[in-house]
Coordinates of C-alpha atoms and ligand atoms in Angstrom, one line a residue:
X9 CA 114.7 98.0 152.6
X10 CA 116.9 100.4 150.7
X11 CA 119.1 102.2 152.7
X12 CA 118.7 106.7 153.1
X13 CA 121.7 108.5 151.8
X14 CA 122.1 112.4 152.4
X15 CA 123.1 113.8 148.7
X16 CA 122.6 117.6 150.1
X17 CA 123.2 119.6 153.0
X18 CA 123.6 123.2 153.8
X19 CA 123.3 125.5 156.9
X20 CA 123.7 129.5 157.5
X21 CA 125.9 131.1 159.7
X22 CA 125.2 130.9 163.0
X23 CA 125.2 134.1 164.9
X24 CA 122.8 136.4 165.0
X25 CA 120.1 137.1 162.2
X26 CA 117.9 139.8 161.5
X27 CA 115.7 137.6 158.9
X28 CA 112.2 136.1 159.5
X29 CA 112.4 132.5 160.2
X30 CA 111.3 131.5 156.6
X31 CA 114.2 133.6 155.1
X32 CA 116.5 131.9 157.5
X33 CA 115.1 128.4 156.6
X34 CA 115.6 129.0 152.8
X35 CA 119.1 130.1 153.0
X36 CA 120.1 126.9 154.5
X37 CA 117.2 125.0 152.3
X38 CA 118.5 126.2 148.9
X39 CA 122.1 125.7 149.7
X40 CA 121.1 122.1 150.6
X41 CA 118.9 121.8 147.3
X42 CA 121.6 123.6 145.6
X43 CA 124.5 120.9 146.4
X44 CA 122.0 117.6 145.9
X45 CA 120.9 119.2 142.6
X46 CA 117.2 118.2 143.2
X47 CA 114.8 119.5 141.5
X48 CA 112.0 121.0 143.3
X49 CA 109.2 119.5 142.0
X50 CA 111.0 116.5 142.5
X51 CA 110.9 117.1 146.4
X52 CA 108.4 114.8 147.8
X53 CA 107.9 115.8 151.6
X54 CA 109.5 118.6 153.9
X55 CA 109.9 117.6 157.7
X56 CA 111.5 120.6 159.8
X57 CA 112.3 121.7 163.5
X58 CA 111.8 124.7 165.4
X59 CA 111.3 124.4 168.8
X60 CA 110.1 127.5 170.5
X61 CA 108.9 130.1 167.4
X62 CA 105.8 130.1 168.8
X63 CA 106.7 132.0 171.9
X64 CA 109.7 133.7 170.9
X65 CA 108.1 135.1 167.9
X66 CA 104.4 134.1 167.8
X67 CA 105.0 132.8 164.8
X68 CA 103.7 128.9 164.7
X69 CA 101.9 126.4 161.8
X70 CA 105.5 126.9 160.1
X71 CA 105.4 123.6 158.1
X72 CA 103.4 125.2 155.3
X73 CA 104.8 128.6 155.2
X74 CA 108.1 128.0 154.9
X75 CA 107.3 125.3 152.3
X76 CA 105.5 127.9 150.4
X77 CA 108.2 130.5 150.5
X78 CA 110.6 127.4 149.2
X79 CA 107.6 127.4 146.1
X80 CA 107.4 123.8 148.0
X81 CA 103.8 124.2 148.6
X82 CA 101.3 121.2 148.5
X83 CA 103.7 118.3 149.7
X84 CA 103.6 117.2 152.8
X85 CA 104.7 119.1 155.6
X86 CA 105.6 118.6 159.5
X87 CA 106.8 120.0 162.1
X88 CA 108.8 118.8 164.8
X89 CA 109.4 119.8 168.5
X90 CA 111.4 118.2 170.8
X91 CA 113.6 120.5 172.7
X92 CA 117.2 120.8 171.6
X93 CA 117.0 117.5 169.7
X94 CA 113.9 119.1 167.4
X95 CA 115.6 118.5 164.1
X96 CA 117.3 115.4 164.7
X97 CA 113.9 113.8 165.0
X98 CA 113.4 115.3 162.1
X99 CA 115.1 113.5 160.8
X100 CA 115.2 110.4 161.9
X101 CA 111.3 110.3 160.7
X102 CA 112.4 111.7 156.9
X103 CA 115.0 109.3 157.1
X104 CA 112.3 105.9 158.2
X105 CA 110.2 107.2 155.4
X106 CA 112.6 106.7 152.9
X107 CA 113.5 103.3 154.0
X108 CA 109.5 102.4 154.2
X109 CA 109.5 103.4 150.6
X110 CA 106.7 106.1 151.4
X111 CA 108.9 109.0 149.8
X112 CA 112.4 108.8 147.6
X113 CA 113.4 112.5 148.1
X114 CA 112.7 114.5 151.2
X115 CA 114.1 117.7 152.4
X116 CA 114.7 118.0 156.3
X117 CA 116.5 120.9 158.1
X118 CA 115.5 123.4 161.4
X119 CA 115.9 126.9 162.0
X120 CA 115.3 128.8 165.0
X121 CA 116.1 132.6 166.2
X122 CA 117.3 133.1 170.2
X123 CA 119.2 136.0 170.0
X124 CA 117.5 139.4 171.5
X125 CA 116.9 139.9 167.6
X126 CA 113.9 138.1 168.7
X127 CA 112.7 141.3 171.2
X128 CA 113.8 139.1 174.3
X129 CA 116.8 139.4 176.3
X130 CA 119.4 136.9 178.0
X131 CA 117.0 136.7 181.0
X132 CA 113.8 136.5 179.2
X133 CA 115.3 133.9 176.8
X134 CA 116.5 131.9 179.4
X135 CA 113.1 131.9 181.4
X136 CA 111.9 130.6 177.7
X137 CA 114.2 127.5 177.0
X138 CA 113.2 126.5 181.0
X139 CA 110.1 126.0 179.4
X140 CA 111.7 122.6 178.2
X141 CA 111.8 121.3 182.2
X142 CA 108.7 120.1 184.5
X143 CA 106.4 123.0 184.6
X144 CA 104.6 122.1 188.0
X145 CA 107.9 120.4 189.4
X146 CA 110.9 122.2 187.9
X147 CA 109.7 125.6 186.7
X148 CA 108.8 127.0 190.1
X149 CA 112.1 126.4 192.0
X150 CA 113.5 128.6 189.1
X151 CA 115.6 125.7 187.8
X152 CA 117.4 127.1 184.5
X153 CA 119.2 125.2 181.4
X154 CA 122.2 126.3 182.6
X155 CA 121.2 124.9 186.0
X156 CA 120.0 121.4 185.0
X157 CA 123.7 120.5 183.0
X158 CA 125.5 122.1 186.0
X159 CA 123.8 119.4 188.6
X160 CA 124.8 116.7 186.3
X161 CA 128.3 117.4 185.9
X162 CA 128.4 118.0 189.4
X163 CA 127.3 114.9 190.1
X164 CA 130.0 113.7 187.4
X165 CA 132.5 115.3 189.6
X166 CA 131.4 114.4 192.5
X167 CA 131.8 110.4 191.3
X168 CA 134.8 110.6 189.1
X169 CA 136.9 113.5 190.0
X170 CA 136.0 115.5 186.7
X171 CA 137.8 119.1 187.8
X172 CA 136.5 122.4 186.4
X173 CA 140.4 122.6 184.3
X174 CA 139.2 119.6 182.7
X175 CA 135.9 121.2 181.7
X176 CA 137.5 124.2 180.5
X177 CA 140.2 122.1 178.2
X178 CA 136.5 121.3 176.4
X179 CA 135.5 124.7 175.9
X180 CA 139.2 125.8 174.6
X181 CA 139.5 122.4 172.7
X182 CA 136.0 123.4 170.9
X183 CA 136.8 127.1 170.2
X184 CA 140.2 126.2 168.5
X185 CA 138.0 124.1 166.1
X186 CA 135.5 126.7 165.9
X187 CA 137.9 128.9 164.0
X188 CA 138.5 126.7 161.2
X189 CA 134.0 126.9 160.6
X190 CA 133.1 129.7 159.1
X191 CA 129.8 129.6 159.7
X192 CA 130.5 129.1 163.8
X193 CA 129.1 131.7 165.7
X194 CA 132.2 132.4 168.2
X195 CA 135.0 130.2 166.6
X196 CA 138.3 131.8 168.4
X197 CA 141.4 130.9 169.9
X198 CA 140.6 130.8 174.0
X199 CA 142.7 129.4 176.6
X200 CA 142.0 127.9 180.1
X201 CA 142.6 130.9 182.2
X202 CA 140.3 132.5 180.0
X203 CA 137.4 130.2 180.9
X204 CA 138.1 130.1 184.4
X205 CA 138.2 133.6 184.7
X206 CA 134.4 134.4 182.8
X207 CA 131.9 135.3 185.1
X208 CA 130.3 132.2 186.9
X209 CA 126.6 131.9 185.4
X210 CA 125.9 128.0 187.0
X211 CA 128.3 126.4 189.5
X212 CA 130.6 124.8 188.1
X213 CA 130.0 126.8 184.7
X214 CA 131.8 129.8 183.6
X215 CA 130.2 131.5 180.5
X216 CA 132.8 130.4 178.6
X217 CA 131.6 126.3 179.8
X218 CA 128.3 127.1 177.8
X219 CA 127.1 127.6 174.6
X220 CA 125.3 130.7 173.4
X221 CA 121.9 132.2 172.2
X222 CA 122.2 131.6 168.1
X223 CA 120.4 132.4 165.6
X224 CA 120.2 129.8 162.6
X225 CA 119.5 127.3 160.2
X226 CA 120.3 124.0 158.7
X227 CA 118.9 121.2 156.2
X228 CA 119.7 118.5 154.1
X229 CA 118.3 116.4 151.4
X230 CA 117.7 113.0 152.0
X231 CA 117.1 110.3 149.7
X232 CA 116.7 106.7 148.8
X233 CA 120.1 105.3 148.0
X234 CA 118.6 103.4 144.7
X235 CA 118.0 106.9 143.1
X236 CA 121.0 108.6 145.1
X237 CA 123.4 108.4 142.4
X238 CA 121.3 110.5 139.9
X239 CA 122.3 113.9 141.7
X240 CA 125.3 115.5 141.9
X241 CA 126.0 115.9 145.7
X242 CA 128.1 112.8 147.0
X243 CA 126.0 110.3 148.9
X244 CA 126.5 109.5 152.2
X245 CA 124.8 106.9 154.1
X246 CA 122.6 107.1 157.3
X247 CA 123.2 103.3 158.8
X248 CA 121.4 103.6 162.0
X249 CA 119.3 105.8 164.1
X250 CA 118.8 105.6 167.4
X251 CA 116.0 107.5 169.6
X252 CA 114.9 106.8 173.6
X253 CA 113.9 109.0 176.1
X254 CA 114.0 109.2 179.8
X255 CA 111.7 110.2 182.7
X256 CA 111.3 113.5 183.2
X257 CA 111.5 115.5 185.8
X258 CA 115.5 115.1 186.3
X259 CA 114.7 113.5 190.0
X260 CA 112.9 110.4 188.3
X261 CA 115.4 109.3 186.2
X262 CA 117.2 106.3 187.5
X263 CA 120.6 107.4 186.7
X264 CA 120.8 110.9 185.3
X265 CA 124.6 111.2 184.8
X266 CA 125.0 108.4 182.9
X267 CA 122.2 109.6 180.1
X268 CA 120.0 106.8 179.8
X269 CA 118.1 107.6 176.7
X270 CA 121.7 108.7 175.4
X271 CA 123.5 105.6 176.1
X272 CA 120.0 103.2 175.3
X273 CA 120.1 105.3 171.7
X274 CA 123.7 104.6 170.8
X275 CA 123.5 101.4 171.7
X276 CA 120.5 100.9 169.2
X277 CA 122.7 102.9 166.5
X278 CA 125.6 101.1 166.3
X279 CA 123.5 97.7 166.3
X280 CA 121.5 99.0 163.2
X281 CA 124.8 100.3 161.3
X282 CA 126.5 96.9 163.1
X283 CA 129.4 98.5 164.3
X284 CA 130.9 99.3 167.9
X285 CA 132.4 102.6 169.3
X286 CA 136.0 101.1 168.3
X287 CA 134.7 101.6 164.3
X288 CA 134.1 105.1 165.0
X289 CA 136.3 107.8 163.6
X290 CA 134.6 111.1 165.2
X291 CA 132.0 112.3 166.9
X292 CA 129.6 115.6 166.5
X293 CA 128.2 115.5 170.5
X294 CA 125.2 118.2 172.3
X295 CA 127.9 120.0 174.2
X296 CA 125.7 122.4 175.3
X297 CA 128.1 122.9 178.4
X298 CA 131.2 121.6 178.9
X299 CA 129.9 118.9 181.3
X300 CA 127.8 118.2 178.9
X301 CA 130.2 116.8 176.3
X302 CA 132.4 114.9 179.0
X303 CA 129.1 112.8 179.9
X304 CA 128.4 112.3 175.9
X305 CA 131.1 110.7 174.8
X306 CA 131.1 108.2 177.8
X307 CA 127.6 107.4 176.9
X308 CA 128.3 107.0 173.6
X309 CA 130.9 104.7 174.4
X310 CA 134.0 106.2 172.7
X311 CA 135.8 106.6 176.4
X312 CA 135.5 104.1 179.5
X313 CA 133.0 106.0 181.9
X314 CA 134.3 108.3 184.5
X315 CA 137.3 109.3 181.9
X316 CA 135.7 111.7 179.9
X317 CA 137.4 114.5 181.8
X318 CA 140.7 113.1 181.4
X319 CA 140.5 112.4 177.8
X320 CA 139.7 116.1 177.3
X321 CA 143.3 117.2 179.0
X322 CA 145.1 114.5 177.3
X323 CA 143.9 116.5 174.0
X324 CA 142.7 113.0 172.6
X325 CA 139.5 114.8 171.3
X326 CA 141.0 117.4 169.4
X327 CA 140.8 117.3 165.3
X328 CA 144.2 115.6 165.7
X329 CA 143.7 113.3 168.4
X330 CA 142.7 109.7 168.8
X331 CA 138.8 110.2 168.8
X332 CA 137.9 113.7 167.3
X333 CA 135.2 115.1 168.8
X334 CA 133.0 118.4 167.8
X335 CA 135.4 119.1 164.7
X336 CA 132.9 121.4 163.6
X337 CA 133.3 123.6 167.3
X338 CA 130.3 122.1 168.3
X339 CA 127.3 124.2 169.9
X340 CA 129.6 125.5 172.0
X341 CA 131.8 127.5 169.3
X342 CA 129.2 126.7 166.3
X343 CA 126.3 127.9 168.2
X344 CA 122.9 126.6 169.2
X345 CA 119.6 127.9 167.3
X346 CA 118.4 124.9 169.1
X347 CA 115.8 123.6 166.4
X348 CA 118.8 123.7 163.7
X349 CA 121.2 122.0 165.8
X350 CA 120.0 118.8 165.2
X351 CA 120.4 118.5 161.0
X352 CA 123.6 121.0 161.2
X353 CA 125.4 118.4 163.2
X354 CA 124.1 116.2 160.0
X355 CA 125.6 118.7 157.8
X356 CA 128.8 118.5 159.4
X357 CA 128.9 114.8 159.1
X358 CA 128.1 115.0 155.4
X359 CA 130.6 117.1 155.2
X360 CA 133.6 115.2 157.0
X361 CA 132.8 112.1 155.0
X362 CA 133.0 113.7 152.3
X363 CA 136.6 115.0 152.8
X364 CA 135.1 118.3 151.8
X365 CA 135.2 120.1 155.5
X366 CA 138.5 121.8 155.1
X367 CA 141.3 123.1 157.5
X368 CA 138.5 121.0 160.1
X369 CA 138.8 118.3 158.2
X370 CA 139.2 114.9 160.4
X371 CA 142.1 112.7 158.1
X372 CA 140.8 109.2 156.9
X373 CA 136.7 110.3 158.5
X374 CA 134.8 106.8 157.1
X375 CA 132.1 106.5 160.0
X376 CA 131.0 109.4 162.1
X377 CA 128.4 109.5 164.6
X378 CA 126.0 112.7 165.7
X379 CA 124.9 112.6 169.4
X380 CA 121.7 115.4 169.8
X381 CA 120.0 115.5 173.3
X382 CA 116.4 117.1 174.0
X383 CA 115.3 119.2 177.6
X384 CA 117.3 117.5 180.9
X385 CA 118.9 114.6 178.5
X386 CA 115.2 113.4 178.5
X387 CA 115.2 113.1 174.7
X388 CA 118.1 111.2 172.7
X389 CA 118.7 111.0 169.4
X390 CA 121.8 109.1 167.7
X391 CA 122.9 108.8 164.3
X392 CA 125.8 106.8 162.4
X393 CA 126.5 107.7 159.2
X394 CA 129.1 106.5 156.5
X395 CA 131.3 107.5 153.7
X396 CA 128.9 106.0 150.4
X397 CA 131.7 106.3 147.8
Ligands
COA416 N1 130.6 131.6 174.6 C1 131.5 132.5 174.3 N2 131.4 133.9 174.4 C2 130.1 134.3 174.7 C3 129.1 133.4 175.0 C4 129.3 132.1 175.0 N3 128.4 131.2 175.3 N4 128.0 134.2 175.3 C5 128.3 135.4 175.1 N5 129.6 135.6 174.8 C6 130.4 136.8 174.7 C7 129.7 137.9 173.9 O1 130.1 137.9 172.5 C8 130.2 139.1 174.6 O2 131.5 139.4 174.2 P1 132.0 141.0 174.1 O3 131.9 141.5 175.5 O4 133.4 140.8 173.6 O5 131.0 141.6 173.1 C9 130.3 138.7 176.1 O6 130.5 137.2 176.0 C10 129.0 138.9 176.9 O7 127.9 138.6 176.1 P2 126.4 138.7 176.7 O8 125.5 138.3 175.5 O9 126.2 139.9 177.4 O10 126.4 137.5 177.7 P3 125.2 137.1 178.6 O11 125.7 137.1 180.0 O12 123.9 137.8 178.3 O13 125.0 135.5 178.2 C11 125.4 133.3 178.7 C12 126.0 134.6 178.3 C13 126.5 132.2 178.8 C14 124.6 133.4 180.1 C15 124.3 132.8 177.6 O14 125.0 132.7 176.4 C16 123.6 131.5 178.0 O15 122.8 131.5 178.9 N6 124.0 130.4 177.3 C17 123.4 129.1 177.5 C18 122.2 129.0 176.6 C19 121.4 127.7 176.9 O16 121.0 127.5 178.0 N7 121.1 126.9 175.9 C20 120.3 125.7 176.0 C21 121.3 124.6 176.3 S1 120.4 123.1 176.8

């Protein structure tokens, strides 16, 4: 089975964007192109995420559309939804049908739009991503996004002392990296008093614990590592995906803060790439709250559990500590166009092990590892990836 490499990736700025979702795509599709130097004709397949076009924008059946505005049309085309992990799925299926030898070059990416560009405000848009939770058991007790990550980390605080200082040492750490992407939608110094001092939106999150509404796209080319070296974008190599998922709604799952499907995913990962959490040298995690990072990086394995908090105020994820973690700002500086997020976490991978990501640059980045969760942590997705040359 030969191995998939990325040889191309690109993403917009993520902010917000006036453009129709297949102008969006294509910015972030040709820059991806442009870097592999693939042909288009030599493009075999497109697999893409967007999670919620069809009721933000009433726009759905994307796969072919925004293959034809690529002048892609005729290959195969699929769409993916699965929550906030849409386009990691994505591709992890481009990326198994390269190693099954069923396509050798295959573009993959996401876009989505969730800023009022869209016609629907901060309440209305929220009502929309609760559409991701149990519609007959969830929905109706008016349980938001913001609401579902705040009764985990509760729960995280509640077991391990996690303080809300601690969370906000995330959101600070995250914005200082934030300002060294420029393509992050709020990268900017912040400071703790700052975050504790935003309005409260979901005990124990402040607006500044949470992400925002972003509009954006991302994609990358993926190919088989036996034709990898005939483009020009450096290789690097996917060595394991893992996917689980876990019950949902949030009061079946057996033990919610530790992230089944999260943990269960990694695990699968790391045995595929054969490495262990020790081999890792930074991490790209959903941070879509603060909370929500702390509980990641103990599933994945790169902290004991319960210390995830602490780790945060002893600065040992920041760019220049011991385990780097959301170099890129993460969704909470970079944004979160939640059917991108997936593949630009990809891109930022690509990226970093390729020494080519800057001031954000994480020194002596061999193996990285991208950490994407869908709905109530319900849907996992986990990648390694490693430096090719
Ligand atoms: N982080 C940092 N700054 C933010 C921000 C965020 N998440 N969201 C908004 N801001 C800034 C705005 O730029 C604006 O700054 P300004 O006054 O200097 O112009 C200010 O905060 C207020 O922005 P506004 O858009 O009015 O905020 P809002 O109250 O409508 O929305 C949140 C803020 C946090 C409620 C909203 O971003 C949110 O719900 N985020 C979570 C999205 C989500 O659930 N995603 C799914 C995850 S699973």
């Amino acid at each position: 089975m030969a191995r998939a490499c990325v040889v191309g990736a690109g993403m917009t700025q993520f902010g917000v964007h006036d453009e129709p979702l297949e102008e969006l795509f294509a910015d972030a599709a040709l820059s991806a192109i442009h870097d592999a130097g693939v042909d288009g004709d030599e493009i075999e397949g497109l697999y893409f995420g967007n999670a919620m076009g069809g009721i933000t924008e009433n726009d759905t059946h994307l796969a072919p559309k925004l293959a034809s505005h690529l002048g892609l049309q005729g290959i195969p085309c699929q769409r993916f939804e699965d929550a906030c992990a849409t386009s990691s799925n994505a591709f992890k299926h481009a990326v198994q049908s390269v190693e099954a030898g069923v396509h050798d070059v295959v573009l993959v990416g996401g876009v989505e739009r969730c800023t009022a560009e869209t016609g629907l405000d901060t309440e209305a848009m929220t009502r929309t991503f609760a559409s991701a939770s149990h519609r007959e058991y969830e929905q109706p007790t008016g349980l938001t996004f913001p609401g579902v990550f705040a009764l985990l980390t509760k729960r995280h605080m509640h077991e391990y002392g996690t303080t809300e200082e601690q969370l906000a040492e995330v959101a600070v750490k995250n914005h200082a990296h934030g300002q060294y992407n420029p393509r992050a939608h709020f990268g900017r110094e912040a400071d703790v008093a700052e975050v504790l001092d935003s309005p409260v939106v979901a005990d124990p999150f402040h607006l500044m614990d949470c992400c925002p509404f972003s509009d954006g796209a991302s994609a990358v080319v993926v190919v088989s590592e036996d034709v990898a070296e005939t483009y020009d974008g450096d290789p690097v190599a996917v060595s394991g995906i893992g996917h689980r998922t876990d019950a949902v709604p949030i009061a079946d799952k057996a033990a919610p803060v530790e992230t089944t499907a999260a943990k269960e995913a990694a695990n699968e990962a790391y045995a595929q790439a054969d490495i262990s959490p020790d081999d890792v040298d930074f991490a790209e995690v959903h941070d879509c709250f603060t909370g929500a990072e702390v509980i990641a990086i103990e599933a994945l394995g790169l902290v004991p559990e319960g210390e995830g908090g602490a780790a945060a105020m002893r600065g040992d994820t920041y760019l220049s500590g011991e385990m780097p973690v959301n170099p890129s700002g993460g969704l909470k500086a970079k944004g979160h166009p939640i059917g991108a997020t997936g593949t630009a976490q990809i891109v930022e991978l690509t990226e970093q092990l390729r020494g080519s990501a800057g001031d954000r640059q994480v020194a002596g980045a061999d193996k990285g590892i991208a950490h994407n969760l869908g709905g109530d942590t319900a849907t996992a997705v986990v990648t390694v990836m490693e430096a090719a040359r």
